[in-house]
PDB file of C-alpha atoms in Angstrom:
ATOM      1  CA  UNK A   1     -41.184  44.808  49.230  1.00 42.00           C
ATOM      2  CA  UNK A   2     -41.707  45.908  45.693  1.00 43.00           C
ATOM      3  CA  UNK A   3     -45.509  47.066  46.751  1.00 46.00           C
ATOM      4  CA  UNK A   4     -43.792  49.598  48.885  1.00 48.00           C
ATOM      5  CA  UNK A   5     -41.122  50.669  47.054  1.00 51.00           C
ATOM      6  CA  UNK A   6     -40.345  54.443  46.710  1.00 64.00           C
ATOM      7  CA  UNK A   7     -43.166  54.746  49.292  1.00 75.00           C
ATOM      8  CA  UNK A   8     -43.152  57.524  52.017  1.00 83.00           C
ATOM      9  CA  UNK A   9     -45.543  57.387  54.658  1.00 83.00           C
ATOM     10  CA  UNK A  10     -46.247  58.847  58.147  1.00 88.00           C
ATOM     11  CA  UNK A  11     -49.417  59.473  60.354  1.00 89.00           C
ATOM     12  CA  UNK A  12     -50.568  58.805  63.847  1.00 89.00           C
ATOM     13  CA  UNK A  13     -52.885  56.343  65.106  1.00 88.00           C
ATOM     14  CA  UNK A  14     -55.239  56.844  68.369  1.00 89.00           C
ATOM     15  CA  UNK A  15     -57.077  54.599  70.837  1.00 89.00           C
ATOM     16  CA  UNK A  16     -58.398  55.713  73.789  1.00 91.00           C
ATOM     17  CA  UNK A  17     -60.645  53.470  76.071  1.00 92.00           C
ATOM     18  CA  UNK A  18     -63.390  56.098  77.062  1.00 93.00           C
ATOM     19  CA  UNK A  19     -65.027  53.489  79.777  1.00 92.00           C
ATOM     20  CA  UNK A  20     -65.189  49.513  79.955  1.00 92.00           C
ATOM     21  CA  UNK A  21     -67.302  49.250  76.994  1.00 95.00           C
ATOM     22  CA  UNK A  22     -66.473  52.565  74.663  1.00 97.00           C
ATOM     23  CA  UNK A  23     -63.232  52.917  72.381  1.00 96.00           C
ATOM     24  CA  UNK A  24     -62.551  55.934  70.509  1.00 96.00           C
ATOM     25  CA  UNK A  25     -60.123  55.079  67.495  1.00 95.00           C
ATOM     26  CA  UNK A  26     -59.057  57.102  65.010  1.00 95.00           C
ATOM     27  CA  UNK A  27     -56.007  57.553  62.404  1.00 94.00           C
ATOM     28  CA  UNK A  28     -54.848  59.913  60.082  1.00 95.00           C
ATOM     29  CA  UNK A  29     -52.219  59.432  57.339  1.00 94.00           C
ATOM     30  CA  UNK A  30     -50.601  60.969  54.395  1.00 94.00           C
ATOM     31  CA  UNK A  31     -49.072  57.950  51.449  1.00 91.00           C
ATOM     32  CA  UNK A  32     -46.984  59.331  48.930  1.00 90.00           C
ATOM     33  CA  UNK A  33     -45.731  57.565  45.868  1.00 86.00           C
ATOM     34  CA  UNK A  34     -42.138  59.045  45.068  1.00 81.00           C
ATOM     35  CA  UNK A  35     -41.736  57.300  41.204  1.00 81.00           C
ATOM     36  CA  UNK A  36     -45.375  58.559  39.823  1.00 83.00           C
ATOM     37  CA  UNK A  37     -45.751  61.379  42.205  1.00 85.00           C
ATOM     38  CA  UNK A  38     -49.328  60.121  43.254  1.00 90.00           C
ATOM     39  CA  UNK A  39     -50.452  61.225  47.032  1.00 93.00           C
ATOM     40  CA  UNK A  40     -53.050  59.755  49.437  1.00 94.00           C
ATOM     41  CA  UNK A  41     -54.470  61.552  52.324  1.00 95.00           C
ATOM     42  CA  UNK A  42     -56.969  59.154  54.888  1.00 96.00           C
ATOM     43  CA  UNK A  43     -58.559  60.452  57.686  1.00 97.00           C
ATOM     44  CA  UNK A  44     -61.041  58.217  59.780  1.00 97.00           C
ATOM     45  CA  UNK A  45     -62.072  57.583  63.174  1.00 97.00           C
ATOM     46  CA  UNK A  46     -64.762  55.441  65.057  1.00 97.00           C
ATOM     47  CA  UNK A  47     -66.642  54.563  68.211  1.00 98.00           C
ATOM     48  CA  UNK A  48     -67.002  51.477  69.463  1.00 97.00           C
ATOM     49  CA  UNK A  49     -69.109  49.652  71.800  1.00 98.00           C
ATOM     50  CA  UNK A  50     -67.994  46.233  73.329  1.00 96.00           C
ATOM     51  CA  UNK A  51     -70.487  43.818  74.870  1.00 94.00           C
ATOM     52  CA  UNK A  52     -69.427  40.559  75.971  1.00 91.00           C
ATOM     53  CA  UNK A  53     -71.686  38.818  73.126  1.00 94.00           C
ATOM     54  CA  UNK A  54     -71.680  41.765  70.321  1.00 96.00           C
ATOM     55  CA  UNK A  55     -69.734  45.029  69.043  1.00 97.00           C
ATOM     56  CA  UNK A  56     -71.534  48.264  67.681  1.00 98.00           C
ATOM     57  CA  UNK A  57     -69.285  50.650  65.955  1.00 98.00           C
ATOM     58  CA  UNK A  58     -70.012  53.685  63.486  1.00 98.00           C
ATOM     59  CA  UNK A  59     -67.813  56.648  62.305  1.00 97.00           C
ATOM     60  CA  UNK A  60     -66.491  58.700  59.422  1.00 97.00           C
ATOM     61  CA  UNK A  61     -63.615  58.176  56.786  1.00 96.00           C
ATOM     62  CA  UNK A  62     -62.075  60.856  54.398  1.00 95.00           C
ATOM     63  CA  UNK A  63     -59.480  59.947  51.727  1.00 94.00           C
ATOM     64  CA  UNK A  64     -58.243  61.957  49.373  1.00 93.00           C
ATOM     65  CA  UNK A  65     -56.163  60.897  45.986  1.00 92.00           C
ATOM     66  CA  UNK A  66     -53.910  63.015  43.678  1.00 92.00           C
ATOM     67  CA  UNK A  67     -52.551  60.864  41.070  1.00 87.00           C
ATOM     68  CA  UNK A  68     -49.648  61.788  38.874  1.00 82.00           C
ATOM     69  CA  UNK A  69     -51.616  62.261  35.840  1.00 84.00           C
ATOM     70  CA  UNK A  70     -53.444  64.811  37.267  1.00 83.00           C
ATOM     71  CA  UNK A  71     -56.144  63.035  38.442  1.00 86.00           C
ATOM     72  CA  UNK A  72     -58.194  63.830  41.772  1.00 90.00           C
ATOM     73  CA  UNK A  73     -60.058  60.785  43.627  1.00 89.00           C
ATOM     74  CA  UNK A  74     -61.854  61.389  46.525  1.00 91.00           C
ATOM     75  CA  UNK A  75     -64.424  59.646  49.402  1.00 92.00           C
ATOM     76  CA  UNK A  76     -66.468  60.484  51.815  1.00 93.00           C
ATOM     77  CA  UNK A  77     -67.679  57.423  53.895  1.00 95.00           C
ATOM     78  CA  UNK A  78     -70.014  56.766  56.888  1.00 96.00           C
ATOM     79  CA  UNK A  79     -68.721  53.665  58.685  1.00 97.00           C
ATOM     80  CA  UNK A  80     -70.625  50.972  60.369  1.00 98.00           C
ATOM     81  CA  UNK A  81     -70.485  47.340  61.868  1.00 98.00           C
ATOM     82  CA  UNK A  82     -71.876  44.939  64.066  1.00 98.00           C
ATOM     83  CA  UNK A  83     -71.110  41.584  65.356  1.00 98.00           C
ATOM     84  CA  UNK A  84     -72.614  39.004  67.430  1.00 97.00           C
ATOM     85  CA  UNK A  85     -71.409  35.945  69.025  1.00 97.00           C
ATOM     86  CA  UNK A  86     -73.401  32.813  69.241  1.00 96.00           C
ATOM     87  CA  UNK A  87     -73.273  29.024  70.467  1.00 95.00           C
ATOM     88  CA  UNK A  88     -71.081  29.953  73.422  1.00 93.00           C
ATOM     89  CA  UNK A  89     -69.007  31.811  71.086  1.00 92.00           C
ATOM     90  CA  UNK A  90     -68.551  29.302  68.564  1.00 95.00           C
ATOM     91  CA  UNK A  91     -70.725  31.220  65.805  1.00 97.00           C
ATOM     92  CA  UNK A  92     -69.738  34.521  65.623  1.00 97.00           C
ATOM     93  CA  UNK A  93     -71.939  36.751  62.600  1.00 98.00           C
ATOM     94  CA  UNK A  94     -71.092  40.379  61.554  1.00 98.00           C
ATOM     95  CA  UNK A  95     -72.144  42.774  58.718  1.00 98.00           C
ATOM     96  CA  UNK A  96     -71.012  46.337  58.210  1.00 97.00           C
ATOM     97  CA  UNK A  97     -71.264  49.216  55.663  1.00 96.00           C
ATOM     98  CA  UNK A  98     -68.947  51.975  54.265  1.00 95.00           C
ATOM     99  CA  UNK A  99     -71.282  54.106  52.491  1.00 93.00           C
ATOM    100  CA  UNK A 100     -70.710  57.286  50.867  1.00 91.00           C
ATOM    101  CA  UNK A 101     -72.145  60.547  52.127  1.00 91.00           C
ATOM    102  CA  UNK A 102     -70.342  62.684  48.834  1.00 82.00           C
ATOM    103  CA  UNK A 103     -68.552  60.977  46.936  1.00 80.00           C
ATOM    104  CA  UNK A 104     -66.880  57.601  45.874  1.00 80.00           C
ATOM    105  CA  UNK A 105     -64.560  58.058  43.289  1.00 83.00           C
ATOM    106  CA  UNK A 106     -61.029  56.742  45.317  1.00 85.00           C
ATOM    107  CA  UNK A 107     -61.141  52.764  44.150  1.00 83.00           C
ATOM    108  CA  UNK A 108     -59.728  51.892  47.764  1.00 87.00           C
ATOM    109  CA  UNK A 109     -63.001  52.981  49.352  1.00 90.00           C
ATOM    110  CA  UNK A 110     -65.866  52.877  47.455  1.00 90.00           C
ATOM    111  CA  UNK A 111     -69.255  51.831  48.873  1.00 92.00           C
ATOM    112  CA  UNK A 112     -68.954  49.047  50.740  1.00 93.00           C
ATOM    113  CA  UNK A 113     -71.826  46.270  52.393  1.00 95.00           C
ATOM    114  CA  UNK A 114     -70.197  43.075  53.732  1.00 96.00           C
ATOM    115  CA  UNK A 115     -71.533  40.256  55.863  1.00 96.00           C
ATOM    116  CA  UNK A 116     -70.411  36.838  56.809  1.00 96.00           C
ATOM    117  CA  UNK A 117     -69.938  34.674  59.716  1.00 97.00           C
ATOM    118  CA  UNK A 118     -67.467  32.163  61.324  1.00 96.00           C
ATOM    119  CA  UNK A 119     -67.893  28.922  62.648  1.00 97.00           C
ATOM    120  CA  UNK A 120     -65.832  27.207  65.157  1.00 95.00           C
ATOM    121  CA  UNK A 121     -65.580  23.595  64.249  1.00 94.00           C
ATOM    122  CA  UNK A 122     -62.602  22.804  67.206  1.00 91.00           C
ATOM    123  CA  UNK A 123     -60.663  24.579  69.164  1.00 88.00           C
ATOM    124  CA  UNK A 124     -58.147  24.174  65.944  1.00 89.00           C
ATOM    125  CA  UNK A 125     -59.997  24.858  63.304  1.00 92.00           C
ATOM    126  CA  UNK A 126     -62.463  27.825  62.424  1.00 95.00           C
ATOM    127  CA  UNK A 127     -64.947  27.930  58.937  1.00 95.00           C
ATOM    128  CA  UNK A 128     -65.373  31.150  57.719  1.00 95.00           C
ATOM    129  CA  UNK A 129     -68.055  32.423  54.650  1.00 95.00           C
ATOM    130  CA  UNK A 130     -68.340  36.361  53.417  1.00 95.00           C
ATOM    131  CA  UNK A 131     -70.120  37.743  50.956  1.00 94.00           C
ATOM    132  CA  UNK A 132     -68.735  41.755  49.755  1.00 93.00           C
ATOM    133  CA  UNK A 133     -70.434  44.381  47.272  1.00 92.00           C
ATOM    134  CA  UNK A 134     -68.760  47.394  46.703  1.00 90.00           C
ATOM    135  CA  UNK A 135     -69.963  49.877  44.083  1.00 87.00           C
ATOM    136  CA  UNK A 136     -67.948  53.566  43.241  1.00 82.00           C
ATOM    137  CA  UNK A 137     -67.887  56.206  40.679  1.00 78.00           C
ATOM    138  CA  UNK A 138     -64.434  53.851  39.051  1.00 73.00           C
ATOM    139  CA  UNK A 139     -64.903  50.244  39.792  1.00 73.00           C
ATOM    140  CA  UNK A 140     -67.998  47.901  41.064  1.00 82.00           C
ATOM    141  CA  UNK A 141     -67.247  44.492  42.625  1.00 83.00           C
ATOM    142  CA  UNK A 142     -68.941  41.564  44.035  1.00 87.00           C
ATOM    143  CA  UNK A 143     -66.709  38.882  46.212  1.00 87.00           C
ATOM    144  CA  UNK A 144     -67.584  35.972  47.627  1.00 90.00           C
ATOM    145  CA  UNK A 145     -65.069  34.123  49.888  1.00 91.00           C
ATOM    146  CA  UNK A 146     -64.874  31.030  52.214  1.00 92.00           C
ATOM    147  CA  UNK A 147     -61.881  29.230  53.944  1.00 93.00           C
ATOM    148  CA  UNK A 148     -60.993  27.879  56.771  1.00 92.00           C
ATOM    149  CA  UNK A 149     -58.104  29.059  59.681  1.00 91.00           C
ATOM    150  CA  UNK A 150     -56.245  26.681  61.579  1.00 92.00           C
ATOM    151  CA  UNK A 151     -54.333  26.788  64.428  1.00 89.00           C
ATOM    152  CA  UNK A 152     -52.205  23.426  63.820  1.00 85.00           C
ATOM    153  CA  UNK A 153     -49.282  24.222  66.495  1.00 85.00           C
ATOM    154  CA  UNK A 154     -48.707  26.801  68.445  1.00 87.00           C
ATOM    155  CA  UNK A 155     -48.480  29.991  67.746  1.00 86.00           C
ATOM    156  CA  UNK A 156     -49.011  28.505  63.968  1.00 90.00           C
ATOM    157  CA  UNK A 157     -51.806  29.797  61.586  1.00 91.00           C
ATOM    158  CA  UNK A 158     -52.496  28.660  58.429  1.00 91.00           C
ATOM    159  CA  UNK A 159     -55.631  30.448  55.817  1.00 89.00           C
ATOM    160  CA  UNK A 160     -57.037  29.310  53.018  1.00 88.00           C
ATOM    161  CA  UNK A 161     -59.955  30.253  50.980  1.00 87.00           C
ATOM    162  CA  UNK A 162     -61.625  30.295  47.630  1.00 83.00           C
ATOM    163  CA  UNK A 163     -63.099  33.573  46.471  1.00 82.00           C
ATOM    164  CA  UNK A 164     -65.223  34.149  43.475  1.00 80.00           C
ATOM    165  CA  UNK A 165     -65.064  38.012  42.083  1.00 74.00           C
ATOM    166  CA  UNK A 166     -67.278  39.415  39.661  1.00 74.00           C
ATOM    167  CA  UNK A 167     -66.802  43.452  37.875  1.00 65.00           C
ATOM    168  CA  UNK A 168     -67.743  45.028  35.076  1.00 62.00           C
ATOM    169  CA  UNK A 169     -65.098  42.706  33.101  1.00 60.00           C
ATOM    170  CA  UNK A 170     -65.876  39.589  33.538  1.00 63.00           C
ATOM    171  CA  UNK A 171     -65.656  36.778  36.551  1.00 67.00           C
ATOM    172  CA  UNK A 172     -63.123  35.019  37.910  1.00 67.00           C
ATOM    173  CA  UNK A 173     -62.813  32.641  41.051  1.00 71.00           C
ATOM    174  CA  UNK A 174     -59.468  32.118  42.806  1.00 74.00           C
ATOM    175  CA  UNK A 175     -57.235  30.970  45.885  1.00 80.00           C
ATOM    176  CA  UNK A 176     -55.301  32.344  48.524  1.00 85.00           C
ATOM    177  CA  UNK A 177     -53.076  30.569  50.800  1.00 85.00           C
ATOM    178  CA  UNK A 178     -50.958  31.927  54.128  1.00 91.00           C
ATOM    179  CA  UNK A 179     -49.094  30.671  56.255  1.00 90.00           C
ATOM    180  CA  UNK A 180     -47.750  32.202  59.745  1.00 93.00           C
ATOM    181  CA  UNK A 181     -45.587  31.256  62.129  1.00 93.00           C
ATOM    182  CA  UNK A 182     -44.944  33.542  65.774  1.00 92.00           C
ATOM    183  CA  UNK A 183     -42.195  33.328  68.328  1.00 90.00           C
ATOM    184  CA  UNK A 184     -42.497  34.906  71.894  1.00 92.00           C
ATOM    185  CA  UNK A 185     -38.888  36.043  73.017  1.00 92.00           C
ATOM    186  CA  UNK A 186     -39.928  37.517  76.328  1.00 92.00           C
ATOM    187  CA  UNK A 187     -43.459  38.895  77.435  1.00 90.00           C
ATOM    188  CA  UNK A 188     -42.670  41.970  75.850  1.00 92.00           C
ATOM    189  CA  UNK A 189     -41.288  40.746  72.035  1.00 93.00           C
ATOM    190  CA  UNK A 190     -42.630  38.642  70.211  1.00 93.00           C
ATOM    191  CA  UNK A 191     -41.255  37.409  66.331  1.00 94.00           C
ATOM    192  CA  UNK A 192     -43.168  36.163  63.624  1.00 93.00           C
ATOM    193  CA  UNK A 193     -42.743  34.822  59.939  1.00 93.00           C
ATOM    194  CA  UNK A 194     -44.838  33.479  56.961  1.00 93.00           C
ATOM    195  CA  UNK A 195     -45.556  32.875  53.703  1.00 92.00           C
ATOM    196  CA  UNK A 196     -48.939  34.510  51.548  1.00 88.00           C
ATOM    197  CA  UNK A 197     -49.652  33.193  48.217  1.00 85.00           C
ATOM    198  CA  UNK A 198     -52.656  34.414  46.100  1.00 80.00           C
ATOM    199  CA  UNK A 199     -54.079  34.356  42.525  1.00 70.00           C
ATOM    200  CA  UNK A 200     -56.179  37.632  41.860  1.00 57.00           C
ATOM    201  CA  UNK A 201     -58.349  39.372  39.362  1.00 47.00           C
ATOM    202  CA  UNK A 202     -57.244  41.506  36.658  1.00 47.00           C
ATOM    203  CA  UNK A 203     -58.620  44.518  36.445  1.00 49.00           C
ATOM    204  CA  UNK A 204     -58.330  47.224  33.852  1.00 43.00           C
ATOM    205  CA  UNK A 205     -59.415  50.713  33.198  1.00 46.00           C
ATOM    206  CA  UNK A 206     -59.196  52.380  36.550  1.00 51.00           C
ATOM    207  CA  UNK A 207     -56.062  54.052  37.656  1.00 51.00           C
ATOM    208  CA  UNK A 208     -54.661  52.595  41.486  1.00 55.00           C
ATOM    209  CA  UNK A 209     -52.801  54.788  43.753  1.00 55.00           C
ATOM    210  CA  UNK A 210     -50.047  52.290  43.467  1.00 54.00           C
ATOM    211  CA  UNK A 211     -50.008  50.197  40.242  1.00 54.00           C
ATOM    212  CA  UNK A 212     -47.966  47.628  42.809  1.00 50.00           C
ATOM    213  CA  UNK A 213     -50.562  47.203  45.287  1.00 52.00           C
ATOM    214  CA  UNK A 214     -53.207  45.128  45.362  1.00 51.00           C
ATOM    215  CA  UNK A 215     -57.124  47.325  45.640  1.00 53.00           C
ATOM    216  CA  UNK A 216     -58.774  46.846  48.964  1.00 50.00           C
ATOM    217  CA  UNK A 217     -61.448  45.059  46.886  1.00 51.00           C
ATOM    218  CA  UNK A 218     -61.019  43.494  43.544  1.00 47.00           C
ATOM    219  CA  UNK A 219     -57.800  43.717  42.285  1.00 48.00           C
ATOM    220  CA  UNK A 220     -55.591  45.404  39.190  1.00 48.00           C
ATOM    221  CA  UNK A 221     -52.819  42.347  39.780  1.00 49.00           C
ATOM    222  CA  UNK A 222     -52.341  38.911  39.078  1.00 54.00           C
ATOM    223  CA  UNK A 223     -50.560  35.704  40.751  1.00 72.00           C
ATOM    224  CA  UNK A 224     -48.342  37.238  43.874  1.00 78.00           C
ATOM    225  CA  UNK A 225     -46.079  35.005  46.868  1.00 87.00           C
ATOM    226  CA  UNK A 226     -44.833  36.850  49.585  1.00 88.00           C
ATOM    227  CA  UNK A 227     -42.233  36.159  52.467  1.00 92.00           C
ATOM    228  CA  UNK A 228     -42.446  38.519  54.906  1.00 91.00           C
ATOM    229  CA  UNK A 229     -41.382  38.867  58.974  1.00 94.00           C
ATOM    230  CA  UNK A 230     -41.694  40.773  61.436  1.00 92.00           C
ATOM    231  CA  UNK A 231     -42.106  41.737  65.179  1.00 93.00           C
ATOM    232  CA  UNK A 232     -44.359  43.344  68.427  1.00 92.00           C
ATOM    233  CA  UNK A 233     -42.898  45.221  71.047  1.00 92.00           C
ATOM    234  CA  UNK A 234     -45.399  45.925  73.731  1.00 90.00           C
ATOM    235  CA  UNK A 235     -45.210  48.254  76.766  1.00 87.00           C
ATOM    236  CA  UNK A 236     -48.078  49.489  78.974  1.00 82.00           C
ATOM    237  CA  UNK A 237     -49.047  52.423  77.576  1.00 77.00           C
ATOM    238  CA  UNK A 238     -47.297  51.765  74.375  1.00 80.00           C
ATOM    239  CA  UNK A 239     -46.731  49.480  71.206  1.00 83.00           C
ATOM    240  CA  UNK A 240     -44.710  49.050  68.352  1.00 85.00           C
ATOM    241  CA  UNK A 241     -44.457  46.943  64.792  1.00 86.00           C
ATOM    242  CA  UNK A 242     -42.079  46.354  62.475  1.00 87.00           C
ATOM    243  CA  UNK A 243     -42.415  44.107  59.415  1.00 86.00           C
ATOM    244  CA  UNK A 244     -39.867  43.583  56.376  1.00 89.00           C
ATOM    245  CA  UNK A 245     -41.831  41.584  53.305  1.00 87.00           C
ATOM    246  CA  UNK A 246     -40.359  40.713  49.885  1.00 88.00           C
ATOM    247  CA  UNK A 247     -43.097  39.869  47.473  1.00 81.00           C
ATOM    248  CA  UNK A 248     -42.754  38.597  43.613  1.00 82.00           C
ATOM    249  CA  UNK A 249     -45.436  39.227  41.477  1.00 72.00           C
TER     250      UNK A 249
END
């Protein structure tokens, strides 16, 4: 994967089920980008409560960014969502905020306000609309993105949307299109496969952590396919991933 190339990361990440309805989850990481020297330090964790018709959650996020031209980036987020279920779960409506209690200068997590909902047509087929603002001391956005998913066969999904982003340089609407494909081996393995293809803003001016990978909103790339695979091993206490993804962009 030539996002992840010459990239060295390792953290931990936490859930713990405090009762029926409360989960604790946090993770803490530390990125490092061996060919420009650039580091990343995240910290964040949350609380969450589970209902069967809607989620609460709120918590904290730190991340840290020392680029290789010297450069320090660094936010200091308050988290929080919400989501609600509707027409015997058909509609299902959410809206959440990542907004900065210091500062917002790290262009992966700026201030954030998103809300959308999706709509089950079939069991098959879900509609999906969102509407994202982000604003930071380095880059301002405002997405808009629908799509449907689709569960043609099984163990089969296939996404595809048109988003519309606008920044300080300009508009630009585009497409993405994925494909996925899982195979269960046993109970506890299961394989999966697929295909991402997606046309994205350019973006210039700002600095990334990695010039190869896409921001978390907006983007500094262009046109990009990947073919990736990968797998979940699941124990009772315990889980792991792997995933191996070649991407050309």
């Amino acid at each position: 994967n030539n996002s992840d190339s010459g990239t060295e990361r390792y953290g931990i990440d936490t859930r713990y089920l405090a009762s029926e309805n409360i989960h604790i989850n946090g993770e803490v990481y530390h990125d490092e980008e061996l060919t420009t020297s650039a580091k990343r330090d995240v910290a964040a964790g949350n609380v969450e409560y589970r209902h069967s018709d809607y989620i609460l959650s709120t918590g904290l996020a730190f991340a840290k960014d020392r680029l290789g031209n010297g450069q320090t980036n660094q936010s200091t987020l308050l988290t929080a969502n919400a989501s609600r279920t509707l027409m015997d779960n058909r509609l299902r409506l959410h809206a959440g905020t990542e907004f900065a209690l210091d500062n917002d200068e790290n262009v992966d997590f700026p201030t954030r306000y998103i809300f959308g909902g999706d709509y089950r047509v079939s069991p098959e087929i879900e509609l999906f609309a969102e509407q994202e603002f982000t604003t930071g001391e380095q880059f301002d956005s405002n997405t808009s993105r629908v799509g449907f998913r689709s569960t043609p066969w099984h163990m089969a999904t296939v996404n595809s949307s048109l988003e519309q982003q606008t920044t300080e340089n300009g508009l630009r609407m585009f497409s993405n299109l994925g494909l996925t494909q899982g195979f269960r081996v046993n109970e506890r393995l299961l394989l999966d496969f697929g295909i991402d293809r997606s046309e994205t803003l350019r973006e210039s001016g700002i600095t990334p952590f990695n010039s190869s990978v896409p921001l978390s909103s907006g983007s500094v790339d262009g046109d990009f396919t990947a073919i990736f695979a990968g797998s979940t091993y699941t124990r009772d206490l315990w889980s792991a991933t792997s995933r191996i993804e070649y991407r050309d962009s």
